[in-house]
Structure formats: C-alpha cells, structure tokens
XYZ file of C-alpha atoms in Angstrom:
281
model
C 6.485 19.420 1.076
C 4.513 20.759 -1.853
C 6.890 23.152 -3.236
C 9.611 19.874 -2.635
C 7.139 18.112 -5.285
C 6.893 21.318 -7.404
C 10.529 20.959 -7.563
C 10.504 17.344 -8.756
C 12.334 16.335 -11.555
C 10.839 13.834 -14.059
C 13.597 11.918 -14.123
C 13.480 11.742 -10.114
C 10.175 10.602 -10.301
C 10.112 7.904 -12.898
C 13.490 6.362 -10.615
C 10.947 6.363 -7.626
C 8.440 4.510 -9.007
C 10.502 2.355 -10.888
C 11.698 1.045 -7.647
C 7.991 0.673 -6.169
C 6.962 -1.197 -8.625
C 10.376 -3.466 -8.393
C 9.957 -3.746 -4.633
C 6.765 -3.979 -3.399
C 5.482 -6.251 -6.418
C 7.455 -9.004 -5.667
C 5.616 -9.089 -1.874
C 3.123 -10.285 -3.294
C 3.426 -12.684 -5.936
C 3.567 -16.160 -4.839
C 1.768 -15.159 -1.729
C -1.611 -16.258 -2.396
C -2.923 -16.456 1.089
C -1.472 -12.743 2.045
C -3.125 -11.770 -1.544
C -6.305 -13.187 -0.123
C -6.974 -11.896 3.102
C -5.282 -8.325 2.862
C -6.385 -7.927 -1.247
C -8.981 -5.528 -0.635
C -8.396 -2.105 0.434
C -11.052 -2.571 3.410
C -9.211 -5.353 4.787
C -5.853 -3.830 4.552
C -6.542 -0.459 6.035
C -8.128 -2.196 9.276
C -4.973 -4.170 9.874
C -2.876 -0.786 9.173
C -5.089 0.739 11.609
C -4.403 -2.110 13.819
C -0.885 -2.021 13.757
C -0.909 1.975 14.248
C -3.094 1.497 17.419
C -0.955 -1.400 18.905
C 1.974 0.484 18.199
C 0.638 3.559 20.243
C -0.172 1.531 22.863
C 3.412 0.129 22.913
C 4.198 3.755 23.479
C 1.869 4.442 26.016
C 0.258 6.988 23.918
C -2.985 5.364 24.116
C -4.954 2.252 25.136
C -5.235 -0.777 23.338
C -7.616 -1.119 20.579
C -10.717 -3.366 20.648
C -12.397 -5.042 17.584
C -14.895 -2.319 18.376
C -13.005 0.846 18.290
C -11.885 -0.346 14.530
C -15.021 -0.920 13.558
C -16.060 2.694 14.534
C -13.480 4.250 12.590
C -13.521 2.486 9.972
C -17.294 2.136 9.517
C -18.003 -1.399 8.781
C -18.532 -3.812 11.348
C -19.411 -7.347 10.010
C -17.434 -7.709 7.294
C -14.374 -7.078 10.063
C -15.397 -9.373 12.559
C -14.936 -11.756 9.888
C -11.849 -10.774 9.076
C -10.115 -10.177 12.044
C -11.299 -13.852 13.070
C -9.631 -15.123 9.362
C -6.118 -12.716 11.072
C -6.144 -14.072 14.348
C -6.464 -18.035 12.617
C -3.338 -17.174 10.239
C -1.533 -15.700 13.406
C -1.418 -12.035 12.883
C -3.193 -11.056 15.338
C -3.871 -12.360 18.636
C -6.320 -11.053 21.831
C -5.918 -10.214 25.087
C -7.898 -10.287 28.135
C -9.768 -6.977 28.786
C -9.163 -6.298 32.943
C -12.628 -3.652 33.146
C -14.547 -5.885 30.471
C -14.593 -8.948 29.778
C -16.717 -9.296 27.093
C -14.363 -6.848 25.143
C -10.909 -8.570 24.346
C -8.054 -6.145 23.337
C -6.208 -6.720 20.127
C -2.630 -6.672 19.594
C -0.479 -7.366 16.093
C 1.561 -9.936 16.033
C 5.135 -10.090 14.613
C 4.291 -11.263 11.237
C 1.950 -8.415 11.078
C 4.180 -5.618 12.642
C 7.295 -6.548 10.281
C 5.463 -7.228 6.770
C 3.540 -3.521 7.468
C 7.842 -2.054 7.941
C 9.053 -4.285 5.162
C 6.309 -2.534 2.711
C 6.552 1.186 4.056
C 10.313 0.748 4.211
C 10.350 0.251 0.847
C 7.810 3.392 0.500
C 10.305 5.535 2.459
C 13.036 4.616 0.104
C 10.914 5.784 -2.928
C 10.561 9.268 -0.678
C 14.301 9.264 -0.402
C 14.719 8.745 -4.193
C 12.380 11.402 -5.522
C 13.828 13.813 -3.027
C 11.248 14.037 -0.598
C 13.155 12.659 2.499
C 16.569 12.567 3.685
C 18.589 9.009 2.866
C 19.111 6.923 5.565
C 15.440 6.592 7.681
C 14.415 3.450 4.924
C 17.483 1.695 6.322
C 16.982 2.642 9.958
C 13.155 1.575 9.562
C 14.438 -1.796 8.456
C 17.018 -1.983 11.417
C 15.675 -0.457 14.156
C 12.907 -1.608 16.273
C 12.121 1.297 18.582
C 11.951 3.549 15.331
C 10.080 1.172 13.347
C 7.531 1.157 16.411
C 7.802 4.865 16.632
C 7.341 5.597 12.656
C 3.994 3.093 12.692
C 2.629 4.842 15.852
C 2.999 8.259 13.926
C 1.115 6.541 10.723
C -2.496 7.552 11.585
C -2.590 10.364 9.354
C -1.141 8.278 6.643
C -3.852 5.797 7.057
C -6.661 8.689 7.327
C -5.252 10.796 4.337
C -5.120 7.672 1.926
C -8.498 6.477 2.948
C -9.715 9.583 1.586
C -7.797 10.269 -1.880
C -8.956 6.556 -2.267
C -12.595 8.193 -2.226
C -11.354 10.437 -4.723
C -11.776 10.343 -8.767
C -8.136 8.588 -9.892
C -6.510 5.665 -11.469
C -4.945 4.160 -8.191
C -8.028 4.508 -6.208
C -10.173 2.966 -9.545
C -8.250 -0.019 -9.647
C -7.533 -0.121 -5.753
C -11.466 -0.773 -5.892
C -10.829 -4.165 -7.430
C -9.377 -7.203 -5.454
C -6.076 -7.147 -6.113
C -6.163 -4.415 -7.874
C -3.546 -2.325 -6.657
C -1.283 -5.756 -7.190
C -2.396 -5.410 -10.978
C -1.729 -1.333 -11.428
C 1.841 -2.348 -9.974
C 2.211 -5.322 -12.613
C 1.151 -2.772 -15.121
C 3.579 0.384 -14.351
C 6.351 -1.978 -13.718
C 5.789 -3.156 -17.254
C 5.373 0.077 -18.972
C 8.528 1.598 -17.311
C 10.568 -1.248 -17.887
C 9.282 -1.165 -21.685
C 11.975 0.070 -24.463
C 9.595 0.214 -27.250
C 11.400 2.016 -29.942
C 8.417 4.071 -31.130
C 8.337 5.601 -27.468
C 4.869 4.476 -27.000
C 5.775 1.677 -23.994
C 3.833 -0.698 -25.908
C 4.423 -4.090 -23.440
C 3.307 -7.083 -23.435
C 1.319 -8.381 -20.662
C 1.990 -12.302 -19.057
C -1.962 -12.190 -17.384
C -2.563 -16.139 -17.230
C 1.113 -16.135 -15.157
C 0.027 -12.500 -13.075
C -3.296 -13.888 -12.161
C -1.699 -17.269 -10.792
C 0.914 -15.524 -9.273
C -1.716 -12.844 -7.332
C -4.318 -16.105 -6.721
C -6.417 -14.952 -8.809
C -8.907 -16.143 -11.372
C -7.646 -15.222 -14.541
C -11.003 -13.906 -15.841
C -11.085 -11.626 -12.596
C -7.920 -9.989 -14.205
C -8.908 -9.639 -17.735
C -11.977 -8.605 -16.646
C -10.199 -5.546 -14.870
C -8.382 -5.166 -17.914
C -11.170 -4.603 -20.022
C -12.932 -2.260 -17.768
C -9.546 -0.119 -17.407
C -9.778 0.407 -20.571
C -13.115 1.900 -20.993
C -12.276 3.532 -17.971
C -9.346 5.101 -20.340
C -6.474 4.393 -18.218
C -5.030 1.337 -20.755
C -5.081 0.662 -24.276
C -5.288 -2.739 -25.639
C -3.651 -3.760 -29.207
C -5.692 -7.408 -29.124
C -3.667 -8.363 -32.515
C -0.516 -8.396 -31.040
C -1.681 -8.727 -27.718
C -0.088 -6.082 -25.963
C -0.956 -2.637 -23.527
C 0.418 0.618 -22.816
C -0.890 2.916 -20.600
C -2.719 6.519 -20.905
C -1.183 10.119 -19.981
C -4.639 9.942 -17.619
C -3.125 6.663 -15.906
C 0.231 8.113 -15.410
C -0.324 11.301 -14.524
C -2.851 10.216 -11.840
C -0.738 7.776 -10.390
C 2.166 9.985 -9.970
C -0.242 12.639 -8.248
C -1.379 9.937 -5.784
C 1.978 8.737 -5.142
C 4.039 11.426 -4.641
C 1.431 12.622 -1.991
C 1.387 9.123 -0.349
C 5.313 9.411 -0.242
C 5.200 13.321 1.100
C 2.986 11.638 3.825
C 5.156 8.701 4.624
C 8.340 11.370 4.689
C 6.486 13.358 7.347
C 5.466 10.698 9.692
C 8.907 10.425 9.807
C 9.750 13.453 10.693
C 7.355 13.197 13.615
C 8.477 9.488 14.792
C 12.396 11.242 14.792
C 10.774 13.970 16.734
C 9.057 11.875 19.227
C 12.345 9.812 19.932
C 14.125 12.803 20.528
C 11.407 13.900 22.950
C 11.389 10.561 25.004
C 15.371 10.711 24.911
C-alpha cells in the first residue's frame, strides 16, 4: 500500500479529493441535527465504534457491545452516556435486554445509523478507487450489498483505531477536526480551493461563511472564529480587502498525507471483509 501511494500521480490525487469534498460535503449541509450530535470527533468515533461492534456481533464474531465496553475503549465515560441517550432519542440506536445482567443493556445500531456510516465510507472507497488504491467496483457493491456492507463495517476496527491516533498527531485535518464542525469546514474549504480557477494560479476563492455556518448549524462567529485561528495556525491566508482565502502548501500537503492513509486503510478493510466472505462461503 505504501509504495501504491509512492506511485501516486498528482493528478490522481487532486481527482480523489475533488470528489470527497463533492460527496461527502453535501451530507452534511442542511442537516443541522446530524451536524449537532455527530460534529465532534468524540461523538462520531463512539458511534463508528458502535456500528463496528454491532456489526461483529451480526457476524458472530463477538458479543454485543454495552455502553460500558465503549466507554473503556474510548476513554471517556460521561460525556457518552450523554450522548448515546441524545442517539437512542433520535433513533439510532436502540437497547436490548442483557440475559446474564440486567443492569447492563446491550446496544445495537439502528438502520439510520448502519446506512448513513456505508453511504459516507462508500463514498471514501470510491476516492480509494480513484487515486488507485483499490480495485473499481467494491464502492458500488458497498452501496448494494448488505452482507458486504455488514462485512466491510465489521472489518473497520482498525480504521477506527488508526484514525483515532493520526488525529492525536501534529496536522491540518486533525487541527481543525478539533473544532466542532470542523472537519465540515476543512471540506468547505478544499472543495473551494480545488474548484478555484484563479488565473494567477494562487486558488484565491472566495468564501460564502454567513451561508456555510447556517448550512453546518452553526454560529457564524464559531466559523470565523476557526478561520482566524487557521490562519495563525498557517494553514489559510486571508485577503480581508477583497474578502477572499486560499490555502497553504502546509494545509495541502498535510491533508493529502492524512487522506491518502485514511483511504489505504479503508482499501484494506476491504480486502479483509472480501476475504472473510470468501471464508464463510
């Protein structure tokens, strides 16, 4: 998989991204209450885990999980309970009666859970397939088949545990995936700059921030805020006369490191959910 990304052209690349950012940006604008509960990284890594353990269970590959088993892994405990409660309320998630404890009640993901977590690494898979990194074809079957969608999340663990820590990491994508909604607002940003045809080859763009921050429901001080501190951060820079923003060599070059090691991930949990089917068959 390295020497695959060695390999990678820039032109391969910049066509990958292009489509994350046209793709898994529009998830979430307008969607104000999926913005709020999963816009923190905390929060959304805890239902991934979720979903991962639910679907190993449906596999028979392990029990299923308990509010306290992802509370362990991910070391935090109230600031879950809370959260999990907010899931279960909005319907994706739901609990079960535990048979050898009944104080403990088993989780389970629901479907609205289950499909928007294979909508979003479908589209993932497909930027793997466009840079190079996977074989075309397991994006579409992810979408359209049940079994390997089940099969793919079950093998996601070390997707989960490998992004948790380059998140902990010095980069852009874990700097602004600190924020709420900040990975939303990176996304805005490269889809911008590569969709920029600024003649002087700068990708000078400008940037809509009142509309962004009411599309992410957000407060639009909360975005300029992040903005501001990106750019001291040196990952933007801000031309306040003509209001617009381009981003650094720093930002880009980060963000492609992060991603193309996200997508070599996703591309091998495929391998191993293709694997695994072939086993059971």
């Amino acid at each position: 998989m390295d020497a695959l990304r060695a390999r990678l052209t820039d032109q391969a690349y910049e066509e990958a991204i292009r489509h994350c950012t046209t793709s898994i940006l529009p998830m979430h604008l307008g969607e104000r209450l999926v913005n709020k509960i999963f816009g923190r990284n905390l929060q959304s890594h805890a239902a991934g885990l979720l979903a991962v353990m639910h679907c190993e269970a449906e596999l028979g590959l392990a029990a299923r999980p308990t509010l306290t088993q992802i509370q362990e892994e991910m070391g935090a405990s109230r600031t879950l309970s809370a959260f999990f409660a907010l899931l279960k309320v909005a319907g994706f998630v739901e609990t079960i009666p535990n048979a050898d404890d009944r104080r403990a009640k088993l989780l389970a993901a629901k479907t609205p859970l289950i499909d928007g977590l294979t909508t979003w690494l479908s589209h993932h898979m497909t930027c793997a397939e466009v840079a190079g990194l996977l074989p075309d074809g397991n994006a579409r079957r992810l979408r359209a088949d049940e079994d390997f969608a089940v099969a793919f999340i079950a093998s996601a663990r070390p997707i989960l545990e490998r992004t948790r820590s380059a998140l902990k990491q010095p980069g852009a994508w874990a700097w602004f995936d600190e924020f709420d909604c900040g990975d939303r607002m990176a996304l805005a940003l490269l889809r911008a700059h590569y969709s920029s045809n600024d003649l002087d080859g700068d990708r000078w763009f400008a940037l809509e921030s009142r509309y962004l921050a009411s599309q992410l429901g957000i407060s639009h001080s909360h975005l300029r805020n992040v903005i501001n501190a990106a750019e001291a951060e040196g990952l933007v820079l801000q031309n306040r006369h003509s209001h617009r923003v381009a981003l650094t060599p720093r930002m880009l070059s980060d963000v492609r490191s992060f991603h193309l090691a996200f997508w070599g991930w996703i591309a091998e949990a495929a391998d191993q959910a293709l694997r695994h089917r072939s086993h059971r068959a």
